[in-house]
Short mmCIF file of N, CA, C and O in Angstrom, two decimals:
data_model
loop_
_atom_site.label_atom_id
_atom_site.label_comp_id
_atom_site.label_asym_id
_atom_site.label_seq_id
_atom_site.Cartn_x
_atom_site.Cartn_y
_atom_site.Cartn_z
N SER A 7 78.90 126.87 132.23
CA SER A 7 80.02 127.69 131.82
C SER A 7 80.14 127.67 130.30
O SER A 7 79.60 126.79 129.63
N ILE A 8 80.89 128.61 129.78
CA ILE A 8 81.07 128.72 128.33
C ILE A 8 81.82 127.52 127.78
O ILE A 8 81.54 127.07 126.68
N THR A 9 82.75 126.96 128.52
CA THR A 9 83.55 125.84 128.01
C THR A 9 82.69 124.61 127.75
O THR A 9 83.06 123.76 126.96
N GLU A 10 81.54 124.50 128.38
CA GLU A 10 80.66 123.36 128.14
C GLU A 10 80.08 123.38 126.73
O GLU A 10 79.73 122.34 126.19
N LEU A 11 79.97 124.57 126.13
CA LEU A 11 79.40 124.70 124.80
C LEU A 11 80.45 124.55 123.70
O LEU A 11 80.10 124.41 122.54
N GLU A 12 81.71 124.59 124.07
CA GLU A 12 82.77 124.47 123.08
C GLU A 12 82.96 123.01 122.69
O GLU A 12 82.80 122.11 123.52
N PRO A 13 83.34 122.77 121.43
CA PRO A 13 83.60 121.38 121.02
C PRO A 13 84.78 120.83 121.80
O PRO A 13 85.72 121.55 122.12
N ARG A 14 84.70 119.57 122.10
CA ARG A 14 85.79 118.95 122.83
C ARG A 14 86.96 118.70 121.90
O ARG A 14 86.79 118.53 120.70
N SER A 15 88.13 118.61 122.47
CA SER A 15 89.32 118.32 121.67
C SER A 15 89.26 116.88 121.18
O SER A 15 88.55 116.04 121.72
N GLU A 16 90.04 116.59 120.13
CA GLU A 16 90.09 115.23 119.60
C GLU A 16 90.57 114.26 120.68
O GLU A 16 90.11 113.13 120.76
N LYS A 17 91.51 114.72 121.50
CA LYS A 17 92.04 113.86 122.57
C LYS A 17 90.91 113.48 123.54
O LYS A 17 90.74 112.32 123.89
N GLU A 18 90.12 114.47 123.95
CA GLU A 18 89.01 114.19 124.85
C GLU A 18 87.98 113.28 124.19
O GLU A 18 87.42 112.38 124.82
N GLN A 19 87.70 113.50 122.90
CA GLN A 19 86.74 112.66 122.20
C GLN A 19 87.25 111.23 122.11
O GLN A 19 86.50 110.28 122.26
N GLY A 20 88.56 111.07 121.88
CA GLY A 20 89.16 109.74 121.83
C GLY A 20 89.07 109.02 123.16
O GLY A 20 88.79 107.83 123.24
N GLU A 21 89.28 109.77 124.25
CA GLU A 21 89.18 109.17 125.58
C GLU A 21 87.76 108.68 125.84
O GLU A 21 87.56 107.62 126.39
N THR A 22 86.76 109.44 125.41
CA THR A 22 85.37 109.04 125.58
C THR A 22 85.09 107.75 124.81
O THR A 22 84.44 106.84 125.32
N ALA A 23 85.61 107.67 123.59
CA ALA A 23 85.39 106.45 122.78
C ALA A 23 86.01 105.24 123.46
O ALA A 23 85.41 104.17 123.51
N VAL A 24 87.21 105.41 124.01
CA VAL A 24 87.88 104.31 124.71
C VAL A 24 87.08 103.91 125.95
O VAL A 24 86.89 102.73 126.23
N GLN A 25 86.57 104.90 126.68
CA GLN A 25 85.76 104.61 127.85
C GLN A 25 84.50 103.85 127.47
O GLN A 25 84.10 102.91 128.14
N ASN A 26 83.85 104.25 126.37
CA ASN A 26 82.63 103.56 125.92
C ASN A 26 82.94 102.13 125.54
O ASN A 26 82.17 101.22 125.86
N LEU A 27 84.05 101.90 124.83
CA LEU A 27 84.42 100.54 124.44
C LEU A 27 84.72 99.68 125.67
O LEU A 27 84.33 98.52 125.73
N SER A 28 85.42 100.25 126.66
CA SER A 28 85.73 99.44 127.83
C SER A 28 84.47 99.14 128.63
O SER A 28 84.32 98.06 129.18
N ARG A 29 83.53 100.09 128.67
CA ARG A 29 82.26 99.84 129.34
C ARG A 29 81.49 98.74 128.62
O ARG A 29 80.90 97.86 129.23
N GLN A 30 81.51 98.79 127.28
CA GLN A 30 80.82 97.79 126.47
C GLN A 30 81.45 96.42 126.70
O GLN A 30 80.75 95.42 126.84
N ALA A 31 82.78 96.34 126.75
CA ALA A 31 83.46 95.06 126.97
C ALA A 31 83.09 94.49 128.34
O ALA A 31 82.96 93.28 128.51
N GLU A 32 82.91 95.37 129.32
CA GLU A 32 82.53 94.90 130.66
C GLU A 32 81.14 94.26 130.65
O GLU A 32 80.87 93.36 131.41
N THR A 33 80.26 94.74 129.79
CA THR A 33 78.89 94.22 129.77
C THR A 33 78.80 92.90 129.00
O THR A 33 77.81 92.20 129.12
N LEU A 34 79.81 92.58 128.18
CA LEU A 34 79.81 91.32 127.45
C LEU A 34 80.40 90.24 128.33
O LEU A 34 81.61 90.11 128.45
N LYS A 35 79.58 89.50 128.98
CA LYS A 35 80.03 88.45 129.88
C LYS A 35 79.90 87.10 129.21
O LYS A 35 79.00 86.86 128.42
N ALA A 36 80.81 86.22 129.55
CA ALA A 36 80.75 84.86 129.03
C ALA A 36 79.60 84.10 129.70
O ALA A 36 79.26 84.35 130.85
N PHE A 37 79.03 83.18 128.97
CA PHE A 37 77.95 82.35 129.48
C PHE A 37 78.55 81.07 130.06
O PHE A 37 79.67 80.70 129.71
N PRO A 38 77.83 80.36 130.92
CA PRO A 38 78.35 79.09 131.44
C PRO A 38 78.61 78.11 130.29
O PRO A 38 77.79 77.99 129.37
N ILE A 39 79.74 77.43 130.35
CA ILE A 39 80.14 76.53 129.27
C ILE A 39 79.09 75.43 129.04
O ILE A 39 78.83 75.04 127.91
N GLY A 40 78.46 74.96 130.11
CA GLY A 40 77.42 73.93 129.98
C GLY A 40 76.23 74.42 129.16
O GLY A 40 75.70 73.68 128.32
N LEU A 41 75.83 75.65 129.38
CA LEU A 41 74.73 76.25 128.62
C LEU A 41 75.11 76.36 127.15
O LEU A 41 74.32 76.02 126.27
N VAL A 42 76.32 76.82 126.89
CA VAL A 42 76.79 76.96 125.51
C VAL A 42 76.78 75.60 124.81
O VAL A 42 76.32 75.48 123.67
N MET A 43 77.24 74.56 125.49
CA MET A 43 77.31 73.24 124.88
C MET A 43 75.93 72.63 124.65
O MET A 43 75.72 71.90 123.70
N ARG A 44 74.97 72.94 125.52
CA ARG A 44 73.59 72.47 125.29
C ARG A 44 72.97 73.20 124.11
O ARG A 44 72.22 72.61 123.34
N ALA A 45 73.29 74.47 123.96
CA ALA A 45 72.75 75.26 122.86
C ALA A 45 73.45 74.95 121.53
O ALA A 45 72.83 75.01 120.47
N CYS A 46 74.72 74.61 121.62
CA CYS A 46 75.55 74.42 120.41
C CYS A 46 76.33 73.10 120.47
O CYS A 46 77.56 73.10 120.52
N PRO A 47 75.64 71.98 120.45
CA PRO A 47 76.33 70.69 120.60
C PRO A 47 77.22 70.30 119.42
O PRO A 47 78.15 69.51 119.59
N GLU A 48 76.97 70.86 118.23
CA GLU A 48 77.73 70.49 117.03
C GLU A 48 79.23 70.73 117.18
O GLU A 48 80.04 70.00 116.63
N ILE A 49 79.60 71.75 117.93
CA ILE A 49 81.01 72.12 118.01
C ILE A 49 81.84 71.10 118.80
O ILE A 49 83.05 71.04 118.65
N ALA A 50 81.19 70.27 119.58
CA ALA A 50 81.91 69.30 120.41
C ALA A 50 82.83 68.41 119.58
O ALA A 50 83.96 68.11 119.99
N SER A 51 82.37 68.00 118.42
CA SER A 51 83.18 67.10 117.60
C SER A 51 84.45 67.76 117.08
O SER A 51 85.36 67.08 116.63
N TYR A 52 84.54 69.09 117.16
CA TYR A 52 85.73 69.81 116.71
C TYR A 52 86.72 70.04 117.85
O TYR A 52 87.80 70.57 117.63
N GLY A 53 86.33 69.66 119.06
CA GLY A 53 87.20 69.85 120.21
C GLY A 53 88.26 68.76 120.29
O GLY A 53 88.17 67.74 119.60
N PRO A 54 89.24 68.96 121.16
CA PRO A 54 90.28 67.94 121.35
C PRO A 54 89.65 66.62 121.80
O PRO A 54 88.89 66.60 122.76
N GLY A 55 89.93 65.55 121.08
CA GLY A 55 89.35 64.26 121.43
C GLY A 55 87.86 64.18 121.18
O GLY A 55 87.19 63.30 121.70
N GLY A 56 87.32 65.12 120.40
CA GLY A 56 85.90 65.10 120.07
C GLY A 56 85.00 65.54 121.20
O GLY A 56 83.82 65.19 121.22
N GLU A 57 85.53 66.32 122.13
CA GLU A 57 84.70 66.85 123.22
C GLU A 57 85.20 68.21 123.68
O GLU A 57 86.34 68.58 123.43
N ILE A 58 84.32 68.93 124.33
CA ILE A 58 84.65 70.23 124.90
C ILE A 58 84.50 70.11 126.41
O ILE A 58 83.41 69.85 126.91
N ARG A 59 85.60 70.29 127.12
CA ARG A 59 85.58 70.18 128.59
C ARG A 59 85.66 71.52 129.28
O ARG A 59 85.31 71.64 130.45
N ASN A 60 86.16 72.54 128.57
CA ASN A 60 86.38 73.85 129.20
C ASN A 60 86.47 74.92 128.12
O ASN A 60 86.36 74.63 126.93
N TRP A 61 86.66 76.17 128.56
CA TRP A 61 86.71 77.28 127.62
C TRP A 61 87.88 77.17 126.66
O TRP A 61 87.76 77.54 125.49
N ARG A 62 89.00 76.66 127.12
CA ARG A 62 90.16 76.51 126.24
C ARG A 62 89.82 75.56 125.09
O ARG A 62 90.15 75.82 123.94
N ASP A 63 89.14 74.45 125.41
CA ASP A 63 88.72 73.50 124.36
C ASP A 63 87.76 74.17 123.37
O ASP A 63 87.86 73.95 122.17
N LEU A 64 86.83 74.97 123.89
CA LEU A 64 85.86 75.64 123.02
C LEU A 64 86.57 76.62 122.10
O LEU A 64 86.28 76.68 120.90
N MET A 65 87.51 77.38 122.64
CA MET A 65 88.21 78.35 121.81
C MET A 65 89.08 77.65 120.76
O MET A 65 89.17 78.12 119.61
N SER A 66 89.67 76.52 121.10
CA SER A 66 90.44 75.74 120.11
C SER A 66 89.52 75.21 119.02
O SER A 66 89.84 75.28 117.83
N ALA A 67 88.37 74.70 119.43
CA ALA A 67 87.40 74.17 118.46
C ALA A 67 86.89 75.29 117.56
O ALA A 67 86.69 75.09 116.35
N ALA A 68 86.70 76.47 118.10
CA ALA A 68 86.20 77.60 117.30
C ALA A 68 87.17 77.97 116.19
O ALA A 68 86.74 78.33 115.09
N VAL A 69 88.46 77.85 116.45
CA VAL A 69 89.45 78.15 115.41
C VAL A 69 89.36 77.12 114.28
O VAL A 69 89.43 77.46 113.10
N VAL A 70 89.16 75.86 114.65
CA VAL A 70 89.00 74.80 113.64
C VAL A 70 87.72 75.05 112.83
O VAL A 70 87.73 74.96 111.59
N VAL A 71 86.64 75.37 113.52
CA VAL A 71 85.36 75.64 112.86
C VAL A 71 85.48 76.86 111.95
O VAL A 71 84.97 76.87 110.84
N ARG A 72 86.17 77.89 112.43
CA ARG A 72 86.39 79.09 111.63
C ARG A 72 86.98 78.72 110.28
O ARG A 72 86.50 79.13 109.24
N SER A 73 88.00 77.90 110.33
CA SER A 73 88.66 77.48 109.10
C SER A 73 87.74 76.61 108.25
O SER A 73 87.64 76.80 107.03
N ALA A 74 87.05 75.68 108.87
CA ALA A 74 86.15 74.77 108.14
C ALA A 74 85.01 75.51 107.45
O ALA A 74 84.59 75.12 106.36
N LEU A 75 84.54 76.59 108.05
CA LEU A 75 83.43 77.36 107.47
C LEU A 75 83.92 78.46 106.53
O LEU A 75 83.11 79.20 105.96
N GLY A 76 85.24 78.57 106.36
CA GLY A 76 85.78 79.57 105.45
C GLY A 76 85.77 80.98 105.97
O GLY A 76 85.79 81.94 105.20
N VAL A 77 85.77 81.14 107.30
CA VAL A 77 85.82 82.47 107.91
C VAL A 77 87.28 82.90 107.97
O VAL A 77 88.13 82.14 108.44
N SER A 78 87.57 84.08 107.51
CA SER A 78 88.96 84.55 107.48
C SER A 78 89.49 84.76 108.90
O SER A 78 88.73 85.04 109.84
N ALA A 79 90.80 84.63 109.01
CA ALA A 79 91.44 84.87 110.30
C ALA A 79 91.20 86.30 110.78
O ALA A 79 90.99 86.53 111.97
N SER A 80 91.18 87.25 109.84
CA SER A 80 90.97 88.65 110.24
C SER A 80 89.55 88.88 110.75
O SER A 80 89.35 89.63 111.71
N ALA A 81 88.56 88.23 110.14
CA ALA A 81 87.18 88.37 110.63
C ALA A 81 87.05 87.80 112.04
O ALA A 81 86.39 88.40 112.90
N TYR A 82 87.71 86.67 112.28
CA TYR A 82 87.64 86.07 113.61
C TYR A 82 88.40 86.93 114.63
O TYR A 82 87.94 87.12 115.76
N GLN A 83 89.55 87.45 114.23
CA GLN A 83 90.32 88.33 115.12
C GLN A 83 89.51 89.57 115.49
O GLN A 83 89.48 89.98 116.65
N ASP A 84 88.83 90.16 114.51
CA ASP A 84 87.98 91.32 114.78
C ASP A 84 86.89 90.97 115.79
O ASP A 84 86.57 91.75 116.69
N ALA A 85 86.29 89.78 115.62
CA ALA A 85 85.24 89.34 116.55
C ALA A 85 85.82 89.17 117.95
O ALA A 85 85.19 89.56 118.94
N CYS A 86 87.02 88.59 118.05
CA CYS A 86 87.67 88.42 119.36
C CYS A 86 87.91 89.77 120.04
O CYS A 86 87.70 89.92 121.24
N GLU A 87 88.32 90.75 119.25
CA GLU A 87 88.57 92.09 119.80
C GLU A 87 87.29 92.76 120.25
O GLU A 87 87.25 93.43 121.28
N ALA A 88 86.22 92.60 119.49
CA ALA A 88 84.96 93.27 119.81
C ALA A 88 84.18 92.57 120.92
O ALA A 88 83.60 93.20 121.79
N MET A 89 84.18 91.23 120.88
CA MET A 89 83.33 90.45 121.79
C MET A 89 84.10 89.84 122.96
O MET A 89 83.50 89.45 123.95
N GLY A 90 85.39 89.69 122.80
CA GLY A 90 86.19 88.91 123.73
C GLY A 90 86.34 87.50 123.14
O GLY A 90 85.48 87.05 122.38
N ALA A 91 87.43 86.84 123.48
CA ALA A 91 87.74 85.54 122.88
C ALA A 91 86.67 84.48 123.17
O ALA A 91 86.30 83.71 122.29
N GLU A 92 86.17 84.45 124.40
CA GLU A 92 85.16 83.45 124.75
C GLU A 92 83.87 83.66 123.96
O GLU A 92 83.30 82.72 123.42
N ASN A 93 83.42 84.91 123.90
CA ASN A 93 82.17 85.19 123.19
C ASN A 93 82.32 85.00 121.68
O ASN A 93 81.37 84.58 121.02
N ALA A 94 83.50 85.29 121.14
CA ALA A 94 83.72 85.04 119.71
C ALA A 94 83.66 83.53 119.44
O ALA A 94 83.11 83.10 118.42
N ALA A 95 84.18 82.73 120.37
CA ALA A 95 84.11 81.27 120.21
C ALA A 95 82.66 80.81 120.28
O ALA A 95 82.24 79.93 119.52
N VAL A 96 81.88 81.41 121.17
CA VAL A 96 80.45 81.08 121.26
C VAL A 96 79.74 81.47 119.97
O VAL A 96 78.91 80.72 119.46
N ALA A 97 80.08 82.63 119.43
CA ALA A 97 79.48 83.05 118.16
C ALA A 97 79.80 82.05 117.06
O ALA A 97 78.92 81.69 116.27
N MET A 98 81.03 81.55 117.01
CA MET A 98 81.39 80.55 115.99
C MET A 98 80.61 79.26 116.22
O MET A 98 80.16 78.64 115.25
N ALA A 99 80.42 78.87 117.45
CA ALA A 99 79.64 77.66 117.75
C ALA A 99 78.19 77.85 117.29
O ALA A 99 77.59 76.93 116.70
N ALA A 100 77.65 79.04 117.51
CA ALA A 100 76.27 79.33 117.08
C ALA A 100 76.17 79.35 115.56
O ALA A 100 75.20 78.84 114.99
N ILE A 101 77.17 79.92 114.90
CA ILE A 101 77.17 79.94 113.44
C ILE A 101 77.24 78.52 112.89
O ILE A 101 76.56 78.19 111.92
N LEU A 102 78.04 77.68 113.52
CA LEU A 102 78.13 76.28 113.10
C LEU A 102 76.77 75.59 113.22
O LEU A 102 76.36 74.84 112.33
N GLU A 103 76.05 75.86 114.30
CA GLU A 103 74.72 75.26 114.50
C GLU A 103 73.77 75.61 113.37
O GLU A 103 72.94 74.81 112.99
N ARG A 104 73.89 76.82 112.87
CA ARG A 104 72.96 77.32 111.84
C ARG A 104 73.62 77.40 110.47
O ARG A 104 73.10 78.08 109.57
N ALA A 105 74.74 76.73 110.28
CA ALA A 105 75.52 76.84 109.05
C ALA A 105 74.69 76.56 107.80
O ALA A 105 74.90 77.19 106.76
N GLY A 106 73.75 75.66 107.89
CA GLY A 106 72.90 75.34 106.74
C GLY A 106 71.97 76.47 106.34
O GLY A 106 71.41 76.47 105.24
N HIS A 107 71.79 77.45 107.23
CA HIS A 107 70.89 78.57 106.98
C HIS A 107 71.64 79.87 106.72
O HIS A 107 71.01 80.91 106.54
N ILE A 108 72.98 79.82 106.76
CA ILE A 108 73.80 81.03 106.61
C ILE A 108 74.58 80.93 105.31
O ILE A 108 75.33 79.97 105.10
N ASN A 109 74.41 81.91 104.43
CA ASN A 109 75.10 81.90 103.14
C ASN A 109 76.59 82.11 103.27
O ASN A 109 77.38 81.45 102.61
N SER A 110 77.01 83.06 104.09
CA SER A 110 78.42 83.38 104.26
C SER A 110 78.73 83.49 105.75
O SER A 110 78.37 84.49 106.39
N ALA A 111 79.38 82.47 106.29
CA ALA A 111 79.70 82.48 107.72
C ALA A 111 80.59 83.67 108.07
O ALA A 111 80.40 84.31 109.10
N GLY A 112 81.55 83.98 107.19
CA GLY A 112 82.44 85.12 107.45
C GLY A 112 81.70 86.44 107.43
O GLY A 112 81.91 87.30 108.28
N GLY A 113 80.82 86.61 106.45
CA GLY A 113 80.02 87.83 106.38
C GLY A 113 79.10 87.97 107.58
O GLY A 113 78.93 89.06 108.12
N TYR A 114 78.53 86.85 108.00
CA TYR A 114 77.64 86.86 109.15
C TYR A 114 78.41 87.24 110.42
O TYR A 114 77.95 88.07 111.22
N LEU A 115 79.61 86.66 110.59
CA LEU A 115 80.42 86.99 111.77
C LEU A 115 80.82 88.46 111.73
O LEU A 115 80.77 89.14 112.76
N ARG A 116 81.18 88.96 110.57
CA ARG A 116 81.54 90.39 110.48
C ARG A 116 80.34 91.28 110.82
O ARG A 116 80.50 92.31 111.48
N ASP A 117 79.14 90.87 110.41
CA ASP A 117 77.95 91.63 110.77
C ASP A 117 77.71 91.61 112.27
O ASP A 117 77.42 92.64 112.87
N LEU A 118 77.85 90.43 112.89
CA LEU A 118 77.68 90.34 114.35
C LEU A 118 78.72 91.19 115.07
O LEU A 118 78.41 91.85 116.07
N THR A 119 79.94 91.19 114.54
CA THR A 119 81.02 91.99 115.14
C THR A 119 80.69 93.48 115.05
O THR A 119 80.82 94.21 116.03
N SER A 120 80.24 93.90 113.90
CA SER A 120 79.87 95.30 113.70
C SER A 120 78.72 95.70 114.62
O SER A 120 78.75 96.77 115.26
N ARG A 121 77.73 94.84 114.71
CA ARG A 121 76.58 95.12 115.60
C ARG A 121 77.02 95.13 117.05
O ARG A 121 76.50 95.93 117.86
N THR A 122 77.96 94.27 117.42
CA THR A 122 78.48 94.27 118.79
C THR A 122 79.16 95.59 119.11
O THR A 122 78.93 96.17 120.17
N ARG A 123 79.97 96.08 118.19
CA ARG A 123 80.67 97.35 118.40
C ARG A 123 79.70 98.51 118.55
O ARG A 123 79.99 99.47 119.27
N ARG A 124 78.55 98.43 117.89
CA ARG A 124 77.53 99.49 118.01
C ARG A 124 76.61 99.27 119.21
O ARG A 124 75.71 100.06 119.44
N GLY A 125 76.81 98.19 119.93
CA GLY A 125 75.97 97.90 121.08
C GLY A 125 74.60 97.37 120.71
O GLY A 125 73.66 97.45 121.49
N GLU A 126 74.48 96.78 119.51
CA GLU A 126 73.19 96.32 119.00
C GLU A 126 73.05 94.80 119.00
O GLU A 126 72.08 94.27 118.48
N PHE A 127 74.04 94.09 119.54
CA PHE A 127 73.99 92.64 119.51
C PHE A 127 74.40 92.06 120.85
O PHE A 127 75.31 92.54 121.50
N SER A 128 73.68 91.01 121.24
CA SER A 128 74.00 90.25 122.43
C SER A 128 73.87 88.78 122.10
O SER A 128 72.93 88.37 121.41
N LEU A 129 74.80 87.98 122.59
CA LEU A 129 74.75 86.55 122.33
C LEU A 129 73.60 85.86 123.07
O LEU A 129 73.17 84.80 122.65
N GLY A 130 73.13 86.45 124.15
CA GLY A 130 72.09 85.82 124.97
C GLY A 130 70.88 85.34 124.20
O GLY A 130 70.54 84.15 124.25
N PRO A 131 70.20 86.22 123.47
CA PRO A 131 69.02 85.78 122.72
C PRO A 131 69.33 84.70 121.69
O PRO A 131 68.55 83.77 121.48
N MET A 132 70.50 84.79 121.04
CA MET A 132 70.89 83.79 120.06
C MET A 132 71.06 82.43 120.73
O MET A 132 70.58 81.41 120.24
N LEU A 133 71.74 82.43 121.88
CA LEU A 133 71.94 81.17 122.61
C LEU A 133 70.62 80.60 123.11
O LEU A 133 70.41 79.39 123.04
N MET A 134 69.74 81.46 123.59
CA MET A 134 68.45 80.98 124.11
C MET A 134 67.63 80.34 122.98
O MET A 134 66.98 79.31 123.18
N ALA A 135 67.66 80.94 121.80
CA ALA A 135 66.92 80.37 120.66
C ALA A 135 67.50 79.02 120.27
O ALA A 135 66.75 78.06 120.02
N LEU A 136 68.82 78.91 120.24
CA LEU A 136 69.45 77.63 119.91
C LEU A 136 69.18 76.59 120.99
O LEU A 136 68.97 75.41 120.69
N LEU A 137 69.18 77.02 122.23
CA LEU A 137 68.90 76.11 123.34
C LEU A 137 67.48 75.54 123.21
O LEU A 137 67.26 74.36 123.38
N LYS A 138 66.55 76.41 122.85
CA LYS A 138 65.16 75.98 122.68
C LYS A 138 65.06 74.94 121.54
O LYS A 138 64.43 73.90 121.68
N VAL A 139 65.72 75.22 120.42
CA VAL A 139 65.69 74.32 119.27
C VAL A 139 66.36 72.99 119.64
O VAL A 139 65.82 71.91 119.34
N ASN A 140 67.52 73.05 120.27
CA ASN A 140 68.28 71.83 120.55
C ASN A 140 67.80 71.05 121.76
O ASN A 140 68.21 69.92 121.96
N SER A 141 66.92 71.64 122.55
CA SER A 141 66.34 70.88 123.67
C SER A 141 65.01 70.27 123.28
O SER A 141 64.34 69.64 124.09
N GLY A 142 64.60 70.47 122.02
CA GLY A 142 63.36 69.89 121.55
C GLY A 142 62.15 70.76 121.85
O GLY A 142 61.03 70.40 121.54
N GLY A 143 62.38 71.94 122.44
CA GLY A 143 61.28 72.83 122.79
C GLY A 143 60.47 73.27 121.58
O GLY A 143 59.27 73.41 121.64
N ALA A 144 61.14 73.46 120.46
CA ALA A 144 60.44 73.92 119.25
C ALA A 144 59.60 72.79 118.65
O ALA A 144 58.62 73.05 117.96
N MET A 145 59.96 71.55 118.93
CA MET A 145 59.21 70.44 118.35
C MET A 145 57.91 70.14 119.11
O MET A 145 57.01 69.56 118.56
N ARG A 146 57.86 70.55 120.36
CA ARG A 146 56.67 70.27 121.17
C ARG A 146 55.50 71.17 120.82
O ARG A 146 54.38 70.84 121.09
N ALA A 147 55.77 72.30 120.24
CA ALA A 147 54.70 73.27 119.96
C ALA A 147 53.69 72.75 118.95
O ALA A 147 53.86 71.89 118.19
#
């Protein structure tokens, strides 16, 4: 029909953007906490009592790490909105693991957030690489 060739209204375009974001949020699933802790053991010392027992502990530790690494509250909030709170906490744990190799933790988190919004970033490969390094897999080669 002719209406298919006409530009969509701003309202319809906005609805499509919201649908795409909600679909993207559905695809960002949290990883098992045990896997995260094996891949990112450094964050444990920032948890309540120096350990991480659950997602709440990890998210609390991530806020402490955010501050310790000089990541702004707004950068972390943006990450939480784009990735979800659990995945943003995992991203902070991963950044802490590699802090010695990252010039600006805040800039790096903002880049990951931007890439997440564009559908170009997944925590999975990052976690798997850290898991390999922290399980000694890289040393055996």
